[in-house]
Amino acid sequence: VSDPLGMIARTVETFRFADDDYDAACARAVQLAKELGAVKFVLGLPKHMNGDVGIRGQISLDFKAKLEAACGRLSEVRREYSHQLEEKVIQGLKDLNFLDVQFAITFARRSSFTDNGFDEIQYEISTNPGETLKPLGKIVSGGELSRIMLALKAILADRDQIETLIFDEIDTGISGRTAQKVSEKMAVIGHHHQVLCITHLPQIAAMADSHFEIEKQVEGTKTTTQIHTLDQESSIRELARLLGGAQITDAVLENAREMKKLAGECKAGL
């Protein structure tokens, strides 16, 4: 059937015909529903069908049983693999300087069926020793949330269908080796997605394929923000500025070039 929903819609229109056509229309609609698995259609059949010896209720019960079984199987698979995901997320977060992190995926039963089953899934986390697990969105800062999302995206990089990811404040409270690990995880994600990151850390900036400088200018009472594309030499100078501050020496420039070179070698090996 090339257009099952259209066929169902046209069949529903026959419910408006004369009474002598009613039985045939109902039978045809129910048969279509069975053949096409149109669960939502059957559960939403017009209420005037209730008088037809319980046909609407009977079909609804039949499809509810099938829904229950399918959703139950889906829930079992989710629960089985959730433990693997928990372990991978915890390890990924430890790599990003969450040394005492706990992470759990909890399941609750919805009161109704949805396109994704009957599970209501929640991520819970504790980022400090002694804290109990709480819903992810209620206990983390913007920087922490960015790094948690980074850990999740790195694990799901080859399966996630989101094309562009934007990370802001991801460098809050980190430096050194942790910053390097953050940049490496973003490079992994970059194999499958476009990644935009706003950062002040040279370890993270060096790993980028392209650089843009965001500059604010004040003219009188007006403030404007401009974005400039940086070529390779300009990128090196900006890295040097992040490394050395206001005074950029030849040694700092050489350090920036070496950092960019090492970042390229690292990306090639990921």
PDB file of C-alpha atoms in Angstrom:
ATOM      1  CA  VAL A   1       0.000   0.000   0.000  1.00  0.00           C
ATOM      2  CA  SER A   2       1.672   3.217  -1.140  1.00  0.00           C
ATOM      3  CA  ASP A   3      -0.373   5.571   1.053  1.00  0.00           C
ATOM      4  CA  PRO A   4      -1.799   3.673   4.051  1.00  0.00           C
ATOM      5  CA  LEU A   5      -2.722   6.763   6.034  1.00  0.00           C
ATOM      6  CA  GLY A   6      -4.517   8.232   3.051  1.00  0.00           C
ATOM      7  CA  MET A   7      -6.413   4.982   2.534  1.00  0.00           C
ATOM      8  CA  ILE A   8      -7.481   4.963   6.174  1.00  0.00           C
ATOM      9  CA  ALA A   9      -8.587   8.583   5.930  1.00  0.00           C
ATOM     10  CA  ARG A  10     -10.678   7.834   2.873  1.00  0.00           C
ATOM     11  CA  THR A  11     -12.220   4.834   4.603  1.00  0.00           C
ATOM     12  CA  VAL A  12     -13.100   6.910   7.658  1.00  0.00           C
ATOM     13  CA  GLU A  13     -15.040   9.207   5.337  1.00  0.00           C
ATOM     14  CA  THR A  14     -17.351   6.288   4.549  1.00  0.00           C
ATOM     15  CA  PHE A  15     -18.605   6.387   8.162  1.00  0.00           C
ATOM     16  CA  ARG A  16     -20.705   9.359   7.075  1.00  0.00           C
ATOM     17  CA  PHE A  17     -22.658   7.298   4.548  1.00  0.00           C
ATOM     18  CA  ALA A  18     -26.178   5.975   4.997  1.00  0.00           C
ATOM     19  CA  ASP A  19     -26.911   3.391   7.687  1.00  0.00           C
ATOM     20  CA  ASP A  20     -27.069   0.512   5.225  1.00  0.00           C
ATOM     21  CA  ASP A  21     -23.398   1.147   4.294  1.00  0.00           C
ATOM     22  CA  TYR A  22     -22.246   1.374   7.915  1.00  0.00           C
ATOM     23  CA  ASP A  23     -21.441  -2.306   8.464  1.00  0.00           C
ATOM     24  CA  ALA A  24     -19.373  -2.562   5.305  1.00  0.00           C
ATOM     25  CA  ALA A  25     -17.490   0.630   6.110  1.00  0.00           C
ATOM     26  CA  CYS A  26     -16.691  -0.536   9.641  1.00  0.00           C
ATOM     27  CA  ALA A  27     -15.517  -3.922   8.459  1.00  0.00           C
ATOM     28  CA  ARG A  28     -13.293  -2.368   5.810  1.00  0.00           C
ATOM     29  CA  ALA A  29     -11.770   0.124   8.250  1.00  0.00           C
ATOM     30  CA  VAL A  30     -11.080  -2.540  10.886  1.00  0.00           C
ATOM     31  CA  GLN A  31      -9.497  -4.805   8.285  1.00  0.00           C
ATOM     32  CA  LEU A  32      -7.230  -1.991   7.124  1.00  0.00           C
ATOM     33  CA  ALA A  33      -6.275  -1.253  10.688  1.00  0.00           C
ATOM     34  CA  LYS A  34      -5.335  -4.878  11.249  1.00  0.00           C
ATOM     35  CA  GLU A  35      -3.337  -5.126   8.036  1.00  0.00           C
ATOM     36  CA  LEU A  36      -1.471  -1.873   8.457  1.00  0.00           C
ATOM     37  CA  GLY A  37      -1.007  -2.026  12.218  1.00  0.00           C
ATOM     38  CA  ALA A  38      -2.639   1.365  12.530  1.00  0.00           C
ATOM     39  CA  VAL A  39      -2.775   1.294  16.305  1.00  0.00           C
ATOM     40  CA  LYS A  40      -3.406   4.967  16.776  1.00  0.00           C
ATOM     41  CA  PHE A  41      -6.195   4.856  14.238  1.00  0.00           C
ATOM     42  CA  VAL A  42      -7.957   1.966  15.922  1.00  0.00           C
ATOM     43  CA  LEU A  43      -7.673   3.490  19.371  1.00  0.00           C
ATOM     44  CA  GLY A  44      -9.119   6.683  17.938  1.00  0.00           C
ATOM     45  CA  LEU A  45     -12.048   5.272  15.986  1.00  0.00           C
ATOM     46  CA  PRO A  46     -15.201   7.409  16.107  1.00  0.00           C
ATOM     47  CA  LYS A  47     -17.138   6.949  19.325  1.00  0.00           C
ATOM     48  CA  HIS A  48     -20.358   6.098  17.474  1.00  0.00           C
ATOM     49  CA  MET A  49     -18.760   2.717  16.712  1.00  0.00           C
ATOM     50  CA  ASN A  50     -19.128   1.805  20.390  1.00  0.00           C
ATOM     51  CA  GLY A  51     -22.648   0.617  19.725  1.00  0.00           C
ATOM     52  CA  ASP A  52     -21.540  -1.950  17.206  1.00  0.00           C
ATOM     53  CA  VAL A  53     -21.385  -4.908  19.617  1.00  0.00           C
ATOM     54  CA  GLY A  54     -18.218  -3.576  21.216  1.00  0.00           C
ATOM     55  CA  ILE A  55     -16.184  -3.795  18.019  1.00  0.00           C
ATOM     56  CA  ARG A  56     -14.181  -0.666  18.888  1.00  0.00           C
ATOM     57  CA  GLY A  57     -13.416  -1.862  22.393  1.00  0.00           C
ATOM     58  CA  GLN A  58     -12.461  -5.341  21.211  1.00  0.00           C
ATOM     59  CA  ILE A  59     -10.030  -4.079  18.596  1.00  0.00           C
ATOM     60  CA  SER A  60      -8.639  -1.533  21.037  1.00  0.00           C
ATOM     61  CA  LEU A  61      -7.942  -4.261  23.589  1.00  0.00           C
ATOM     62  CA  ASP A  62      -6.289  -6.383  20.920  1.00  0.00           C
ATOM     63  CA  PHE A  63      -3.926  -3.627  19.869  1.00  0.00           C
ATOM     64  CA  LYS A  64      -3.294  -2.528  23.453  1.00  0.00           C
ATOM     65  CA  ALA A  65      -2.106  -6.061  24.194  1.00  0.00           C
ATOM     66  CA  LYS A  66       0.234  -5.915  21.206  1.00  0.00           C
ATOM     67  CA  LEU A  67       1.459  -2.482  22.275  1.00  0.00           C
ATOM     68  CA  GLU A  68       2.061  -3.708  25.811  1.00  0.00           C
ATOM     69  CA  ALA A  69       4.118  -6.651  24.556  1.00  0.00           C
ATOM     70  CA  ALA A  70       6.165  -4.552  22.124  1.00  0.00           C
ATOM     71  CA  CYS A  71       6.811  -1.803  24.663  1.00  0.00           C
ATOM     72  CA  GLY A  72       7.735  -4.403  27.253  1.00  0.00           C
ATOM     73  CA  ARG A  73      10.353  -5.923  24.949  1.00  0.00           C
ATOM     74  CA  LEU A  74      11.734  -2.476  24.174  1.00  0.00           C
ATOM     75  CA  SER A  75      11.949  -1.673  27.883  1.00  0.00           C
ATOM     76  CA  GLU A  76      13.832  -4.904  28.581  1.00  0.00           C
ATOM     77  CA  VAL A  77      16.421  -4.088  25.915  1.00  0.00           C
ATOM     78  CA  ARG A  78      16.832  -0.562  27.265  1.00  0.00           C
ATOM     79  CA  ARG A  79      17.324  -1.775  30.824  1.00  0.00           C
ATOM     80  CA  GLU A  80      19.842  -4.392  29.711  1.00  0.00           C
ATOM     81  CA  TYR A  81      22.027  -1.940  27.814  1.00  0.00           C
ATOM     82  CA  SER A  82      21.566   0.922  30.283  1.00  0.00           C
ATOM     83  CA  HIS A  83      24.125  -0.680  32.608  1.00  0.00           C
ATOM     84  CA  GLN A  84      26.736  -0.674  29.848  1.00  0.00           C
ATOM     85  CA  LEU A  85      25.977   2.961  29.074  1.00  0.00           C
ATOM     86  CA  GLU A  86      26.264   3.883  32.759  1.00  0.00           C
ATOM     87  CA  GLU A  87      29.739   2.359  32.968  1.00  0.00           C
ATOM     88  CA  LYS A  88      30.915   4.087  29.787  1.00  0.00           C
ATOM     89  CA  VAL A  89      29.545   7.465  30.889  1.00  0.00           C
ATOM     90  CA  ILE A  90      31.209   7.185  34.299  1.00  0.00           C
ATOM     91  CA  GLN A  91      34.555   6.367  32.679  1.00  0.00           C
ATOM     92  CA  GLY A  92      34.107   9.188  30.174  1.00  0.00           C
ATOM     93  CA  LEU A  93      33.325  11.653  32.955  1.00  0.00           C
ATOM     94  CA  LYS A  94      36.362  10.563  34.954  1.00  0.00           C
ATOM     95  CA  ASP A  95      38.471  11.336  31.894  1.00  0.00           C
ATOM     96  CA  LEU A  96      36.994  14.848  32.012  1.00  0.00           C
ATOM     97  CA  ASN A  97      38.006  15.463  35.640  1.00  0.00           C
ATOM     98  CA  PHE A  98      34.837  14.209  37.366  1.00  0.00           C
ATOM     99  CA  LEU A  99      36.863  12.006  39.689  1.00  0.00           C
ATOM    100  CA  ASP A 100      34.135  11.115  42.232  1.00  0.00           C
ATOM    101  CA  VAL A 101      31.195  10.969  39.848  1.00  0.00           C
ATOM    102  CA  GLN A 102      28.210   8.656  40.085  1.00  0.00           C
ATOM    103  CA  PHE A 103      25.798   8.229  37.188  1.00  0.00           C
ATOM    104  CA  ALA A 104      22.617   6.183  36.879  1.00  0.00           C
ATOM    105  CA  ILE A 105      19.768   5.733  34.398  1.00  0.00           C
ATOM    106  CA  THR A 106      16.369   5.305  36.046  1.00  0.00           C
ATOM    107  CA  PHE A 107      13.159   3.977  34.548  1.00  0.00           C
ATOM    108  CA  ALA A 108       9.534   4.765  35.361  1.00  0.00           C
ATOM    109  CA  ARG A 109       6.308   3.632  33.681  1.00  0.00           C
ATOM    110  CA  ARG A 110       4.308   6.267  31.806  1.00  0.00           C
ATOM    111  CA  SER A 111       0.563   6.293  32.155  1.00  0.00           C
ATOM    112  CA  SER A 112       0.124   6.041  28.381  1.00  0.00           C
ATOM    113  CA  PHE A 113       1.889   4.688  25.313  1.00  0.00           C
ATOM    114  CA  THR A 114       4.104   6.900  23.135  1.00  0.00           C
ATOM    115  CA  ASP A 115       5.998   6.451  19.875  1.00  0.00           C
ATOM    116  CA  ASN A 116       9.021   5.533  22.017  1.00  0.00           C
ATOM    117  CA  GLY A 117       7.292   3.025  24.284  1.00  0.00           C
ATOM    118  CA  PHE A 118       6.025   3.443  27.840  1.00  0.00           C
ATOM    119  CA  ASP A 119       9.356   4.160  29.557  1.00  0.00           C
ATOM    120  CA  GLU A 120      10.057   7.499  31.184  1.00  0.00           C
ATOM    121  CA  ILE A 121      13.845   7.637  31.402  1.00  0.00           C
ATOM    122  CA  GLN A 122      15.869   9.984  33.563  1.00  0.00           C
ATOM    123  CA  TYR A 123      19.612  10.528  33.931  1.00  0.00           C
ATOM    124  CA  GLU A 124      20.757  11.029  37.518  1.00  0.00           C
ATOM    125  CA  ILE A 125      24.198  12.154  38.625  1.00  0.00           C
ATOM    126  CA  SER A 126      26.310  13.057  41.630  1.00  0.00           C
ATOM    127  CA  THR A 127      29.502  15.026  40.932  1.00  0.00           C
ATOM    128  CA  ASN A 128      30.795  15.419  44.497  1.00  0.00           C
ATOM    129  CA  PRO A 129      31.611  12.912  47.258  1.00  0.00           C
ATOM    130  CA  GLY A 130      28.745  12.304  49.683  1.00  0.00           C
ATOM    131  CA  GLU A 131      26.041  13.699  47.412  1.00  0.00           C
ATOM    132  CA  THR A 132      23.057  11.554  46.510  1.00  0.00           C
ATOM    133  CA  LEU A 133      22.044  10.983  42.914  1.00  0.00           C
ATOM    134  CA  LYS A 134      19.748  13.701  41.583  1.00  0.00           C
ATOM    135  CA  PRO A 135      18.258  14.510  38.166  1.00  0.00           C
ATOM    136  CA  LEU A 136      20.936  15.759  35.800  1.00  0.00           C
ATOM    137  CA  GLY A 137      19.381  19.122  35.012  1.00  0.00           C
ATOM    138  CA  LYS A 138      18.944  20.144  38.646  1.00  0.00           C
ATOM    139  CA  ILE A 139      22.433  19.918  40.086  1.00  0.00           C
ATOM    140  CA  VAL A 140      25.037  20.836  37.483  1.00  0.00           C
ATOM    141  CA  SER A 141      26.438  24.147  36.283  1.00  0.00           C
ATOM    142  CA  GLY A 142      26.682  25.203  32.658  1.00  0.00           C
ATOM    143  CA  GLY A 143      30.307  24.105  32.386  1.00  0.00           C
ATOM    144  CA  GLU A 144      29.645  20.766  34.049  1.00  0.00           C
ATOM    145  CA  LEU A 145      26.619  20.158  31.839  1.00  0.00           C
ATOM    146  CA  SER A 146      28.699  20.847  28.730  1.00  0.00           C
ATOM    147  CA  ARG A 147      31.321  18.289  29.769  1.00  0.00           C
ATOM    148  CA  ILE A 148      28.676  15.707  30.667  1.00  0.00           C
ATOM    149  CA  MET A 149      27.070  16.229  27.263  1.00  0.00           C
ATOM    150  CA  LEU A 150      30.512  15.900  25.689  1.00  0.00           C
ATOM    151  CA  ALA A 151      31.044  12.536  27.396  1.00  0.00           C
ATOM    152  CA  LEU A 152      27.640  11.290  26.184  1.00  0.00           C
ATOM    153  CA  LYS A 153      28.179  12.540  22.641  1.00  0.00           C
ATOM    154  CA  ALA A 154      31.625  10.952  22.467  1.00  0.00           C
ATOM    155  CA  ILE A 155      30.108   7.572  23.375  1.00  0.00           C
ATOM    156  CA  LEU A 156      27.225   7.945  20.895  1.00  0.00           C
ATOM    157  CA  ALA A 157      29.198   9.799  18.207  1.00  0.00           C
ATOM    158  CA  ASP A 158      28.603   7.291  15.408  1.00  0.00           C
ATOM    159  CA  ARG A 159      24.884   6.886  16.188  1.00  0.00           C
ATOM    160  CA  ASP A 160      23.717  10.423  16.974  1.00  0.00           C
ATOM    161  CA  GLN A 161      21.934  12.132  14.067  1.00  0.00           C
ATOM    162  CA  ILE A 162      22.314  15.713  15.322  1.00  0.00           C
ATOM    163  CA  GLU A 163      24.460  17.491  12.730  1.00  0.00           C
ATOM    164  CA  THR A 164      25.864  20.426  14.734  1.00  0.00           C
ATOM    165  CA  LEU A 165      26.904  20.573  18.395  1.00  0.00           C
ATOM    166  CA  ILE A 166      27.736  23.808  20.226  1.00  0.00           C
ATOM    167  CA  PHE A 167      29.812  23.787  23.416  1.00  0.00           C
ATOM    168  CA  ASP A 168      30.072  26.924  25.540  1.00  0.00           C
ATOM    169  CA  GLU A 169      31.795  27.237  28.941  1.00  0.00           C
ATOM    170  CA  ILE A 170      33.149  23.730  28.489  1.00  0.00           C
ATOM    171  CA  ASP A 171      36.551  24.890  29.747  1.00  0.00           C
ATOM    172  CA  THR A 172      35.223  26.227  33.067  1.00  0.00           C
ATOM    173  CA  GLY A 173      37.308  24.955  35.979  1.00  0.00           C
ATOM    174  CA  ILE A 174      39.682  22.769  33.954  1.00  0.00           C
ATOM    175  CA  SER A 175      43.241  23.048  32.656  1.00  0.00           C
ATOM    176  CA  GLY A 176      46.258  20.977  31.722  1.00  0.00           C
ATOM    177  CA  ARG A 177      45.640  17.297  31.001  1.00  0.00           C
ATOM    178  CA  THR A 178      41.888  17.568  31.544  1.00  0.00           C
ATOM    179  CA  ALA A 179      41.682  20.280  28.896  1.00  0.00           C
ATOM    180  CA  GLN A 180      43.644  18.049  26.547  1.00  0.00           C
ATOM    181  CA  LYS A 181      41.200  15.170  27.115  1.00  0.00           C
ATOM    182  CA  VAL A 182      38.276  17.507  26.435  1.00  0.00           C
ATOM    183  CA  SER A 183      39.823  18.577  23.142  1.00  0.00           C
ATOM    184  CA  GLU A 184      40.448  14.959  22.122  1.00  0.00           C
ATOM    185  CA  LYS A 185      36.842  13.975  22.808  1.00  0.00           C
ATOM    186  CA  MET A 186      35.614  16.903  20.721  1.00  0.00           C
ATOM    187  CA  ALA A 187      37.898  15.790  17.902  1.00  0.00           C
ATOM    188  CA  VAL A 188      36.331  12.313  18.061  1.00  0.00           C
ATOM    189  CA  ILE A 189      32.861  13.825  17.821  1.00  0.00           C
ATOM    190  CA  GLY A 190      34.082  15.981  14.935  1.00  0.00           C
ATOM    191  CA  HIS A 191      34.480  12.859  12.793  1.00  0.00           C
ATOM    192  CA  HIS A 192      30.674  12.576  12.645  1.00  0.00           C
ATOM    193  CA  HIS A 193      29.363  16.066  13.474  1.00  0.00           C
ATOM    194  CA  GLN A 194      30.120  19.728  13.075  1.00  0.00           C
ATOM    195  CA  VAL A 195      31.409  20.965  16.449  1.00  0.00           C
ATOM    196  CA  LEU A 196      31.412  24.628  17.444  1.00  0.00           C
ATOM    197  CA  CYS A 197      33.243  25.509  20.661  1.00  0.00           C
ATOM    198  CA  ILE A 198      33.798  28.834  22.420  1.00  0.00           C
ATOM    199  CA  THR A 199      36.953  28.519  24.500  1.00  0.00           C
ATOM    200  CA  HIS A 200      39.780  30.445  26.162  1.00  0.00           C
ATOM    201  CA  LEU A 201      42.036  27.419  26.579  1.00  0.00           C
ATOM    202  CA  PRO A 202      44.842  26.919  24.035  1.00  0.00           C
ATOM    203  CA  GLN A 203      44.732  23.109  24.446  1.00  0.00           C
ATOM    204  CA  ILE A 204      41.148  23.090  23.184  1.00  0.00           C
ATOM    205  CA  ALA A 205      41.563  25.799  20.545  1.00  0.00           C
ATOM    206  CA  ALA A 206      44.618  24.095  19.029  1.00  0.00           C
ATOM    207  CA  MET A 207      42.597  20.993  18.177  1.00  0.00           C
ATOM    208  CA  ALA A 208      40.168  22.893  15.910  1.00  0.00           C
ATOM    209  CA  ASP A 209      40.237  22.592  12.111  1.00  0.00           C
ATOM    210  CA  SER A 210      39.146  26.224  11.692  1.00  0.00           C
ATOM    211  CA  HIS A 211      39.354  29.278  13.936  1.00  0.00           C
ATOM    212  CA  PHE A 212      37.169  32.347  14.262  1.00  0.00           C
ATOM    213  CA  GLU A 213      37.886  35.368  16.411  1.00  0.00           C
ATOM    214  CA  ILE A 214      34.943  37.026  18.149  1.00  0.00           C
ATOM    215  CA  GLU A 215      35.605  40.696  18.850  1.00  0.00           C
ATOM    216  CA  LYS A 216      33.454  43.337  20.537  1.00  0.00           C
ATOM    217  CA  GLN A 217      33.826  46.992  19.606  1.00  0.00           C
ATOM    218  CA  VAL A 218      32.310  49.996  21.344  1.00  0.00           C
ATOM    219  CA  GLU A 219      31.657  53.154  19.359  1.00  0.00           C
ATOM    220  CA  GLY A 220      30.029  55.828  21.460  1.00  0.00           C
ATOM    221  CA  THR A 221      26.916  54.228  22.942  1.00  0.00           C
ATOM    222  CA  LYS A 222      26.811  51.396  20.434  1.00  0.00           C
ATOM    223  CA  THR A 223      28.410  47.963  20.883  1.00  0.00           C
ATOM    224  CA  THR A 224      28.964  45.676  17.942  1.00  0.00           C
ATOM    225  CA  THR A 225      30.236  42.094  17.772  1.00  0.00           C
ATOM    226  CA  GLN A 226      32.268  40.940  14.803  1.00  0.00           C
ATOM    227  CA  ILE A 227      33.470  37.483  13.819  1.00  0.00           C
ATOM    228  CA  HIS A 228      36.625  37.095  11.750  1.00  0.00           C
ATOM    229  CA  THR A 229      37.916  33.983  10.018  1.00  0.00           C
ATOM    230  CA  LEU A 230      41.555  33.345  10.939  1.00  0.00           C
ATOM    231  CA  ASP A 231      44.144  31.965   8.555  1.00  0.00           C
ATOM    232  CA  GLN A 232      46.918  29.673   9.771  1.00  0.00           C
ATOM    233  CA  GLU A 233      49.305  32.424  10.890  1.00  0.00           C
ATOM    234  CA  SER A 234      46.520  34.375  12.592  1.00  0.00           C
ATOM    235  CA  SER A 235      45.470  31.184  14.381  1.00  0.00           C
ATOM    236  CA  ILE A 236      49.030  30.714  15.628  1.00  0.00           C
ATOM    237  CA  ARG A 237      49.109  34.293  16.953  1.00  0.00           C
ATOM    238  CA  GLU A 238      45.787  33.844  18.766  1.00  0.00           C
ATOM    239  CA  LEU A 239      47.040  30.603  20.318  1.00  0.00           C
ATOM    240  CA  ALA A 240      50.166  32.470  21.388  1.00  0.00           C
ATOM    241  CA  ARG A 241      48.021  35.198  22.932  1.00  0.00           C
ATOM    242  CA  LEU A 242      46.102  32.568  24.918  1.00  0.00           C
ATOM    243  CA  LEU A 243      49.406  31.058  26.034  1.00  0.00           C
ATOM    244  CA  GLY A 244      51.371  34.192  26.829  1.00  0.00           C
ATOM    245  CA  GLY A 245      48.913  36.973  27.499  1.00  0.00           C
ATOM    246  CA  ALA A 246      49.490  40.513  26.254  1.00  0.00           C
ATOM    247  CA  GLN A 247      53.169  40.122  25.337  1.00  0.00           C
ATOM    248  CA  ILE A 248      53.790  37.658  22.530  1.00  0.00           C
ATOM    249  CA  THR A 249      57.448  36.679  22.220  1.00  0.00           C
ATOM    250  CA  ASP A 250      59.164  34.509  19.637  1.00  0.00           C
ATOM    251  CA  ALA A 251      59.331  31.700  22.207  1.00  0.00           C
ATOM    252  CA  VAL A 252      55.578  31.887  22.799  1.00  0.00           C
ATOM    253  CA  LEU A 253      54.920  31.864  19.054  1.00  0.00           C
ATOM    254  CA  GLU A 254      57.113  28.796  18.654  1.00  0.00           C
ATOM    255  CA  ASN A 255      55.246  27.118  21.507  1.00  0.00           C
ATOM    256  CA  ALA A 256      51.938  27.877  19.760  1.00  0.00           C
ATOM    257  CA  ARG A 257      53.213  26.387  16.483  1.00  0.00           C
ATOM    258  CA  GLU A 258      54.349  23.247  18.262  1.00  0.00           C
ATOM    259  CA  MET A 259      50.992  22.951  20.037  1.00  0.00           C
ATOM    260  CA  LYS A 260      49.155  23.214  16.714  1.00  0.00           C
ATOM    261  CA  LYS A 261      51.454  20.608  15.159  1.00  0.00           C
ATOM    262  CA  LEU A 262      50.964  18.186  18.055  1.00  0.00           C
ATOM    263  CA  ALA A 263      47.182  18.693  17.878  1.00  0.00           C
ATOM    264  CA  GLY A 264      47.265  17.739  14.186  1.00  0.00           C
ATOM    265  CA  GLU A 265      49.217  14.590  14.941  1.00  0.00           C
ATOM    266  CA  CYS A 266      46.810  13.716  17.748  1.00  0.00           C
ATOM    267  CA  LYS A 267      43.754  14.130  15.480  1.00  0.00           C
ATOM    268  CA  ALA A 268      45.352  11.978  12.814  1.00  0.00           C
ATOM    269  CA  GLY A 269      45.669   9.136  15.325  1.00  0.00           C
ATOM    270  CA  LEU A 270      42.137   9.300  16.728  1.00  0.00           C
TER     271      LEU A 270
END
